[in-house]
PDB file of C-alpha atoms in Angstrom:
ATOM      1  CA  MET A   1     153.922  -7.248  11.018  1.00 52.00           C
ATOM      2  CA  GLU A   2     150.456  -6.471  12.308  1.00 63.00           C
ATOM      3  CA  GLY A   3     150.028  -2.751  12.909  1.00 77.00           C
ATOM      4  CA  PRO A   4     148.783  -1.244  16.166  1.00 87.00           C
ATOM      5  CA  ARG A   5     145.033  -0.928  16.667  1.00 89.00           C
ATOM      6  CA  TRP A   6     143.329   1.886  18.550  1.00 93.00           C
ATOM      7  CA  GLU A   7     139.979   1.690  20.324  1.00 93.00           C
ATOM      8  CA  ALA A   8     138.073   3.904  22.760  1.00 93.00           C
ATOM      9  CA  LEU A   9     137.078   2.545  26.168  1.00 93.00           C
ATOM     10  CA  CYS A  10     133.691   4.217  25.675  1.00 90.00           C
ATOM     11  CA  PRO A  11     132.280   6.970  23.444  1.00 89.00           C
ATOM     12  CA  GLY A  12     134.415  10.020  24.092  1.00 90.00           C
ATOM     13  CA  GLY A  13     136.573   8.057  26.532  1.00 94.00           C
ATOM     14  CA  LEU A  14     140.257   7.247  26.742  1.00 96.00           C
ATOM     15  CA  ARG A  15     141.836   5.385  23.836  1.00 95.00           C
ATOM     16  CA  PHE A  16     143.943   2.244  24.187  1.00 95.00           C
ATOM     17  CA  VAL A  17     146.245   0.528  21.741  1.00 93.00           C
ATOM     18  CA  TYR A  18     147.299  -3.048  21.065  1.00 88.00           C
ATOM     19  CA  GLY A  19     148.768  -5.097  18.258  1.00 80.00           C
ATOM     20  CA  ASN A  20     152.232  -5.890  16.955  1.00 65.00           C
ATOM     21  CA  GLY A  21     151.973  -9.364  18.507  1.00 66.00           C
ATOM     22  CA  GLN A  22     150.647  -8.182  21.882  1.00 65.00           C
ATOM     23  CA  HIS A  23     147.867 -10.083  23.612  1.00 67.00           C
ATOM     24  CA  PRO A  24     144.523  -8.469  22.641  1.00 70.00           C
ATOM     25  CA  PRO A  25     142.360  -6.805  25.302  1.00 77.00           C
ATOM     26  CA  GLY A  26     140.044  -9.131  27.174  1.00 87.00           C
ATOM     27  CA  LEU A  27     137.120  -9.140  29.559  1.00 94.00           C
ATOM     28  CA  ASP A  28     139.365  -9.959  32.519  1.00 96.00           C
ATOM     29  CA  SER A  29     141.092  -6.544  32.470  1.00 96.00           C
ATOM     30  CA  PHE A  30     137.743  -4.722  32.435  1.00 97.00           C
ATOM     31  CA  LEU A  31     136.497  -6.841  35.342  1.00 98.00           C
ATOM     32  CA  LEU A  32     139.670  -6.298  37.350  1.00 98.00           C
ATOM     33  CA  ALA A  33     139.531  -2.531  36.837  1.00 98.00           C
ATOM     34  CA  SER A  34     136.095  -2.490  38.496  1.00 97.00           C
ATOM     35  CA  LEU A  35     137.353  -4.087  41.741  1.00 98.00           C
ATOM     36  CA  PRO A  36     139.554  -1.502  43.524  1.00 98.00           C
ATOM     37  CA  ARG A  37     137.914   1.120  45.731  1.00 97.00           C
ATOM     38  CA  LEU A  38     139.879   4.025  44.337  1.00 97.00           C
ATOM     39  CA  LYS A  39     140.800   7.214  46.177  1.00 97.00           C
ATOM     40  CA  PRO A  40     141.992  10.512  44.671  1.00 96.00           C
ATOM     41  CA  GLY A  41     145.747  10.910  44.604  1.00 97.00           C
ATOM     42  CA  TRP A  42     146.545   7.246  44.919  1.00 98.00           C
ATOM     43  CA  LYS A  43     149.755   5.944  43.376  1.00 98.00           C
ATOM     44  CA  VAL A  44     149.112   2.730  41.444  1.00 98.00           C
ATOM     45  CA  CYS A  45     151.543   0.145  40.075  1.00 98.00           C
ATOM     46  CA  ASP A  46     150.423  -2.123  37.221  1.00 98.00           C
ATOM     47  CA  LEU A  47     152.582  -5.251  37.286  1.00 98.00           C
ATOM     48  CA  GLY A  48     153.004  -6.713  33.809  1.00 96.00           C
ATOM     49  CA  CYS A  49     151.100  -3.821  32.269  1.00 96.00           C
ATOM     50  CA  GLY A  50     151.291  -4.768  28.585  1.00 94.00           C
ATOM     51  CA  THR A  51     150.250  -1.741  26.522  1.00 95.00           C
ATOM     52  CA  GLY A  52     148.519  -0.100  29.483  1.00 96.00           C
ATOM     53  CA  LEU A  53     144.857  -1.064  29.153  1.00 97.00           C
ATOM     54  CA  LEU A  54     144.382  -1.677  32.879  1.00 97.00           C
ATOM     55  CA  GLY A  55     145.940   1.660  33.835  1.00 98.00           C
ATOM     56  CA  LEU A  56     143.724   3.479  31.342  1.00 98.00           C
ATOM     57  CA  LEU A  57     140.637   1.741  32.718  1.00 98.00           C
ATOM     58  CA  LEU A  58     141.510   2.898  36.230  1.00 98.00           C
ATOM     59  CA  LEU A  59     142.142   6.433  34.990  1.00 98.00           C
ATOM     60  CA  GLN A  60     138.822   6.374  33.145  1.00 97.00           C
ATOM     61  CA  ARG A  61     137.199   5.681  36.526  1.00 96.00           C
ATOM     62  CA  ARG A  62     139.218   8.262  38.499  1.00 96.00           C
ATOM     63  CA  ARG A  63     141.452  10.696  36.677  1.00 95.00           C
ATOM     64  CA  GLU A  64     143.292  11.851  39.844  1.00 96.00           C
ATOM     65  CA  LEU A  65     145.377   8.664  40.023  1.00 98.00           C
ATOM     66  CA  THR A  66     149.024   8.297  39.073  1.00 98.00           C
ATOM     67  CA  VAL A  67     149.702   4.941  37.386  1.00 98.00           C
ATOM     68  CA  THR A  68     153.106   3.364  36.734  1.00 98.00           C
ATOM     69  CA  GLY A  69     153.235   0.280  34.535  1.00 98.00           C
ATOM     70  CA  LEU A  70     156.047  -2.288  34.455  1.00 98.00           C
ATOM     71  CA  ASP A  71     156.649  -4.715  31.606  1.00 96.00           C
ATOM     72  CA  ILE A  72     159.570  -6.638  30.105  1.00 95.00           C
ATOM     73  CA  GLN A  73     158.324  -6.373  26.510  1.00 94.00           C
ATOM     74  CA  PRO A  74     159.852  -3.367  24.707  1.00 95.00           C
ATOM     75  CA  GLU A  75     157.060  -3.161  22.128  1.00 93.00           C
ATOM     76  CA  ALA A  76     154.374  -3.151  24.812  1.00 94.00           C
ATOM     77  CA  VAL A  77     156.114  -0.333  26.689  1.00 96.00           C
ATOM     78  CA  ARG A  78     156.555   1.642  23.456  1.00 95.00           C
ATOM     79  CA  LEU A  79     152.848   1.364  22.645  1.00 95.00           C
ATOM     80  CA  GLY A  80     151.894   2.195  26.218  1.00 96.00           C
ATOM     81  CA  LYS A  81     153.864   5.443  26.013  1.00 97.00           C
ATOM     82  CA  LEU A  82     152.062   6.247  22.759  1.00 96.00           C
ATOM     83  CA  ALA A  83     148.728   5.708  24.542  1.00 97.00           C
ATOM     84  CA  ALA A  84     149.769   8.029  27.365  1.00 98.00           C
ATOM     85  CA  ALA A  85     150.622  10.729  24.820  1.00 98.00           C
ATOM     86  CA  GLU A  86     147.464  10.096  22.767  1.00 97.00           C
ATOM     87  CA  ASN A  87     145.316  10.637  25.872  1.00 97.00           C
ATOM     88  CA  ARG A  88     147.393  13.560  27.193  1.00 97.00           C
ATOM     89  CA  LEU A  89     148.163  11.583  30.320  1.00 98.00           C
ATOM     90  CA  GLU A  90     151.942  11.831  30.300  1.00 97.00           C
ATOM     91  CA  ASP A  91     151.782  13.386  33.784  1.00 97.00           C
ATOM     92  CA  ARG A  92     149.552  10.554  35.086  1.00 97.00           C
ATOM     93  CA  LEU A  93     150.488   7.376  33.202  1.00 98.00           C
ATOM     94  CA  PHE A  94     154.086   6.146  33.121  1.00 98.00           C
ATOM     95  CA  PHE A  95     155.747   3.042  31.705  1.00 98.00           C
ATOM     96  CA  ARG A  96     159.007   1.378  32.675  1.00 98.00           C
ATOM     97  CA  LEU A  97     160.792  -1.353  30.749  1.00 98.00           C
ATOM     98  CA  GLU A  98     161.626  -3.460  33.807  1.00 97.00           C
ATOM     99  CA  ASP A  99     161.355  -6.975  35.134  1.00 97.00           C
ATOM    100  CA  LEU A 100     158.924  -6.842  38.074  1.00 96.00           C
ATOM    101  CA  ARG A 101     161.208  -9.271  39.907  1.00 96.00           C
ATOM    102  CA  LYS A 102     164.095  -6.762  39.777  1.00 95.00           C
ATOM    103  CA  THR A 103     162.405  -3.370  39.641  1.00 95.00           C
ATOM    104  CA  ALA A 104     164.269  -0.344  40.954  1.00 96.00           C
ATOM    105  CA  LEU A 105     161.054   1.313  42.152  1.00 97.00           C
ATOM    106  CA  PRO A 106     161.238   2.241  45.858  1.00 97.00           C
ATOM    107  CA  ALA A 107     159.747  -0.196  48.361  1.00 98.00           C
ATOM    108  CA  GLY A 108     156.492   0.880  49.983  1.00 98.00           C
ATOM    109  CA  SER A 109     155.865   3.647  47.434  1.00 98.00           C
ATOM    110  CA  PHE A 110     152.398   2.632  46.137  1.00 98.00           C
ATOM    111  CA  ASP A 111     148.878   2.684  47.551  1.00 98.00           C
ATOM    112  CA  LEU A 112     147.547   0.090  45.096  1.00 98.00           C
ATOM    113  CA  ALA A 113     149.068  -2.622  42.948  1.00 98.00           C
ATOM    114  CA  VAL A 114     147.103  -4.382  40.209  1.00 98.00           C
ATOM    115  CA  CYS A 115     147.939  -7.340  38.029  1.00 98.00           C
ATOM    116  CA  ASN A 116     146.323  -9.397  35.299  1.00 96.00           C
ATOM    117  CA  PRO A 117     148.885 -12.195  35.660  1.00 94.00           C
ATOM    118  CA  PRO A 118     149.719 -15.223  33.551  1.00 92.00           C
ATOM    119  CA  TYR A 119     147.143 -17.870  34.448  1.00 89.00           C
ATOM    120  CA  PHE A 120     148.889 -21.097  33.529  1.00 76.00           C
ATOM    121  CA  PRO A 121     152.177 -22.830  34.306  1.00 76.00           C
ATOM    122  CA  PRO A 122     154.184 -23.745  31.182  1.00 63.00           C
ATOM    123  CA  SER A 123     153.311 -27.425  31.765  1.00 59.00           C
ATOM    124  CA  ALA A 124     149.545 -26.765  31.534  1.00 55.00           C
ATOM    125  CA  GLY A 125     149.302 -27.457  27.798  1.00 50.00           C
ATOM    126  CA  PRO A 126     150.332 -26.150  24.368  1.00 51.00           C
ATOM    127  CA  LEU A 127     151.969 -22.722  24.564  1.00 50.00           C
ATOM    128  CA  PRO A 128     150.437 -19.781  22.649  1.00 51.00           C
ATOM    129  CA  ASN A 129     152.181 -18.656  19.488  1.00 51.00           C
ATOM    130  CA  GLY A 130     154.480 -15.657  19.857  1.00 49.00           C
ATOM    131  CA  GLU A 131     156.683 -14.609  22.752  1.00 52.00           C
ATOM    132  CA  ALA A 132     154.400 -11.760  23.858  1.00 50.00           C
ATOM    133  CA  ARG A 133     151.351 -14.014  24.079  1.00 51.00           C
ATOM    134  CA  ARG A 134     153.289 -16.704  25.943  1.00 46.00           C
ATOM    135  CA  THR A 135     154.497 -14.106  28.447  1.00 50.00           C
ATOM    136  CA  ALA A 136     150.940 -12.846  28.972  1.00 50.00           C
ATOM    137  CA  ARG A 137     149.281 -16.255  29.381  1.00 59.00           C
ATOM    138  CA  THR A 138     151.843 -18.601  30.935  1.00 58.00           C
ATOM    139  CA  GLU A 139     154.258 -18.334  33.881  1.00 60.00           C
ATOM    140  CA  GLU A 140     157.284 -18.511  31.609  1.00 66.00           C
ATOM    141  CA  ALA A 141     158.708 -15.103  32.574  1.00 71.00           C
ATOM    142  CA  CYS A 142     157.372 -14.856  36.146  1.00 89.00           C
ATOM    143  CA  THR A 143     155.420 -17.037  38.542  1.00 94.00           C
ATOM    144  CA  LEU A 144     152.458 -16.238  40.770  1.00 95.00           C
ATOM    145  CA  GLU A 145     154.877 -16.084  43.702  1.00 96.00           C
ATOM    146  CA  ASP A 146     157.026 -13.548  41.810  1.00 96.00           C
ATOM    147  CA  VAL A 147     154.006 -11.307  41.236  1.00 97.00           C
ATOM    148  CA  CYS A 148     152.932 -11.446  44.901  1.00 97.00           C
ATOM    149  CA  ARG A 149     156.479 -10.793  46.075  1.00 97.00           C
ATOM    150  CA  ALA A 150     156.727  -7.694  43.871  1.00 98.00           C
ATOM    151  CA  ALA A 151     153.369  -6.386  45.105  1.00 98.00           C
ATOM    152  CA  GLY A 152     154.296  -6.993  48.743  1.00 98.00           C
ATOM    153  CA  ARG A 153     157.543  -5.064  48.303  1.00 98.00           C
ATOM    154  CA  LEU A 154     156.081  -2.090  46.426  1.00 98.00           C
ATOM    155  CA  LEU A 155     152.970  -1.497  48.547  1.00 98.00           C
ATOM    156  CA  ARG A 156     152.883   0.737  51.594  1.00 98.00           C
ATOM    157  CA  TRP A 157     151.618  -0.746  54.856  1.00 98.00           C
ATOM    158  CA  GLY A 158     147.859  -1.183  54.415  1.00 98.00           C
ATOM    159  CA  GLY A 159     148.098  -0.843  50.633  1.00 98.00           C
ATOM    160  CA  ALA A 160     145.847  -2.969  48.416  1.00 98.00           C
ATOM    161  CA  PHE A 161     146.730  -5.578  45.808  1.00 98.00           C
ATOM    162  CA  CYS A 162     143.993  -6.479  43.306  1.00 98.00           C
ATOM    163  CA  LEU A 163     144.240  -9.196  40.700  1.00 98.00           C
ATOM    164  CA  VAL A 164     142.192 -11.496  38.507  1.00 98.00           C
ATOM    165  CA  HIS A 165     142.827 -15.231  38.160  1.00 97.00           C
ATOM    166  CA  LYS A 166     141.284 -18.621  37.468  1.00 96.00           C
ATOM    167  CA  PRO A 167     139.254 -20.349  40.225  1.00 97.00           C
ATOM    168  CA  GLU A 168     141.296 -23.531  39.919  1.00 96.00           C
ATOM    169  CA  ARG A 169     144.377 -21.565  41.064  1.00 95.00           C
ATOM    170  CA  LEU A 170     142.695 -20.148  44.188  1.00 97.00           C
ATOM    171  CA  THR A 171     144.644 -22.276  46.668  1.00 97.00           C
ATOM    172  CA  ASP A 172     147.943 -21.363  44.995  1.00 95.00           C
ATOM    173  CA  LEU A 173     146.929 -17.704  45.027  1.00 97.00           C
ATOM    174  CA  LEU A 174     145.962 -17.555  48.703  1.00 98.00           C
ATOM    175  CA  CYS A 175     149.163 -19.315  49.750  1.00 97.00           C
ATOM    176  CA  ALA A 176     151.337 -17.028  47.603  1.00 97.00           C
ATOM    177  CA  LEU A 177     149.688 -13.893  48.970  1.00 98.00           C
ATOM    178  CA  ARG A 178     150.044 -14.850  52.632  1.00 97.00           C
ATOM    179  CA  GLY A 179     153.610 -15.907  52.015  1.00 97.00           C
ATOM    180  CA  GLU A 180     154.430 -12.312  51.047  1.00 97.00           C
ATOM    181  CA  GLY A 181     152.544 -10.589  53.870  1.00 97.00           C
ATOM    182  CA  LEU A 182     149.458  -9.858  51.778  1.00 98.00           C
ATOM    183  CA  GLU A 183     146.253 -10.861  53.566  1.00 98.00           C
ATOM    184  CA  PRO A 184     143.312 -11.831  51.313  1.00 98.00           C
ATOM    185  CA  LYS A 185     140.364  -9.557  52.191  1.00 98.00           C
ATOM    186  CA  ARG A 186     137.783  -9.612  49.359  1.00 98.00           C
ATOM    187  CA  LEU A 187     136.923 -12.419  46.944  1.00 98.00           C
ATOM    188  CA  ARG A 188     134.409 -12.256  44.123  1.00 98.00           C
ATOM    189  CA  LEU A 189     133.700 -15.095  41.705  1.00 98.00           C
ATOM    190  CA  VAL A 190     132.680 -14.360  38.107  1.00 98.00           C
ATOM    191  CA  SER A 191     130.160 -16.514  36.217  1.00 98.00           C
ATOM    192  CA  LEU A 192     128.564 -16.181  32.820  1.00 97.00           C
ATOM    193  CA  ARG A 193     125.162 -17.002  34.351  1.00 97.00           C
ATOM    194  CA  PRO A 194     124.025 -17.957  37.877  1.00 95.00           C
ATOM    195  CA  GLU A 195     123.782 -21.663  37.034  1.00 95.00           C
ATOM    196  CA  ARG A 196     127.277 -21.787  35.488  1.00 96.00           C
ATOM    197  CA  ALA A 197     130.461 -22.605  37.381  1.00 97.00           C
ATOM    198  CA  PRO A 198     132.736 -19.570  37.954  1.00 97.00           C
ATOM    199  CA  SER A 199     135.250 -18.924  35.189  1.00 97.00           C
ATOM    200  CA  LEU A 200     137.263 -16.149  36.860  1.00 98.00           C
ATOM    201  CA  LEU A 201     137.883 -14.710  40.312  1.00 98.00           C
ATOM    202  CA  LEU A 202     138.656 -11.195  41.509  1.00 98.00           C
ATOM    203  CA  LEU A 203     140.631 -10.834  44.718  1.00 98.00           C
ATOM    204  CA  GLU A 204     141.869  -7.967  46.882  1.00 98.00           C
ATOM    205  CA  ALA A 205     144.591  -8.421  49.493  1.00 98.00           C
ATOM    206  CA  ARG A 206     146.057  -5.919  51.944  1.00 98.00           C
ATOM    207  CA  ARG A 207     149.663  -5.592  53.009  1.00 98.00           C
ATOM    208  CA  GLY A 208     149.666  -6.276  56.735  1.00 96.00           C
ATOM    209  CA  GLY A 209     145.895  -6.787  56.828  1.00 97.00           C
ATOM    210  CA  LYS A 210     144.157  -8.705  59.595  1.00 96.00           C
ATOM    211  CA  PRO A 211     142.802 -12.196  58.806  1.00 96.00           C
ATOM    212  CA  GLY A 212     139.247 -12.273  57.534  1.00 97.00           C
ATOM    213  CA  LEU A 213     138.091 -12.866  53.960  1.00 98.00           C
ATOM    214  CA  ALA A 214     134.783 -11.408  52.723  1.00 98.00           C
ATOM    215  CA  VAL A 215     133.256 -13.484  49.916  1.00 98.00           C
ATOM    216  CA  GLU A 216     131.100 -11.065  47.947  1.00 98.00           C
ATOM    217  CA  GLU A 217     128.092 -11.853  45.784  1.00 97.00           C
ATOM    218  CA  PRO A 218     129.035 -13.362  42.421  1.00 97.00           C
ATOM    219  CA  LEU A 219     129.487 -11.120  39.426  1.00 98.00           C
ATOM    220  CA  ILE A 220     127.093 -12.383  36.736  1.00 98.00           C
ATOM    221  CA  LEU A 221     127.798 -11.408  33.139  1.00 98.00           C
ATOM    222  CA  GLU A 222     124.620 -12.383  31.251  1.00 97.00           C
ATOM    223  CA  ASN A 223     120.871 -12.192  31.782  1.00 97.00           C
ATOM    224  CA  PRO A 224     118.755 -15.270  30.941  1.00 95.00           C
ATOM    225  CA  ASP A 225     118.126 -13.871  27.436  1.00 95.00           C
ATOM    226  CA  GLY A 226     121.857 -13.566  26.766  1.00 95.00           C
ATOM    227  CA  SER A 227     122.011  -9.777  27.114  1.00 96.00           C
ATOM    228  CA  PRO A 228     124.680  -8.229  29.368  1.00 96.00           C
ATOM    229  CA  THR A 229     123.729  -7.564  32.975  1.00 97.00           C
ATOM    230  CA  ALA A 230     123.454  -3.991  34.232  1.00 96.00           C
ATOM    231  CA  GLU A 231     126.679  -4.455  36.189  1.00 97.00           C
ATOM    232  CA  LEU A 232     128.605  -5.577  33.125  1.00 97.00           C
ATOM    233  CA  ASP A 233     127.250  -2.536  31.261  1.00 96.00           C
ATOM    234  CA  ARG A 234     128.640  -0.324  34.036  1.00 95.00           C
ATOM    235  CA  ILE A 235     132.001  -2.097  33.895  1.00 96.00           C
ATOM    236  CA  TYR A 236     132.147  -1.336  30.156  1.00 94.00           C
ATOM    237  CA  PHE A 237     131.117   2.295  30.824  1.00 93.00           C
ATOM    238  CA  ARG A 238     127.825   1.807  28.966  1.00 88.00           C
ATOM    239  CA  GLU A 239     125.911   3.428  31.818  1.00 71.00           C
ATOM    240  CA  GLU A 240     126.619   6.540  33.812  1.00 54.00           C
ATOM    241  CA  ALA A 241     126.301   4.864  37.227  1.00 44.00           C
ATOM    242  CA  PRO A 242     129.720   4.923  38.981  1.00 44.00           C
ATOM    243  CA  LEU A 243     131.536   1.688  39.761  1.00 47.00           C
TER     244      LEU A 243
END
């Protein structure tokens, strides 16, 4: 079996772990972690947290958060707890082996929910190898509606739900959010370069929010010469400028 791998988010930064069949870290988690407007003391729930990369990214931005991650994969939860101990964040970063559709967490107990959800229905094409990768990439274990329902239940009134998804699922996403009392408020499309079609979207919804969606300027990943943009450098903590 492949052993766990450890990497630092940035020089001297928090360390995250993956491996043992888990889906490897990707750009989408880093992009999503840059979206929320974080406040000290916020309670955050990471739905389908895997080994905890997204929670660590948020804590790298603002250490005063408390993050609780939910996942149905025992190995992911085990590794996440190791990461919390490795970073001395056992009082800030918690993991629960629970199905987000049936969680025992109290309703209305979080200020922010985040999710890097499965992007594709099982019928979308060949399934990835390995149960953990299938769970992370396809809606085999939970649907988009399940994720939105869990976020709507766990958030306090006015709480924020931030997630990343594929542009071709935007209609499904907006409908699922409104169906659970989560009003879409901020949308940002992500493109490799300005002339390229968007490949990802970042979206924030608010529980009980008023109608009105702000479409923000696109997030561009590369300069014309192929180098990363200044914003992508900030997202990867390569510059000191705050997000």
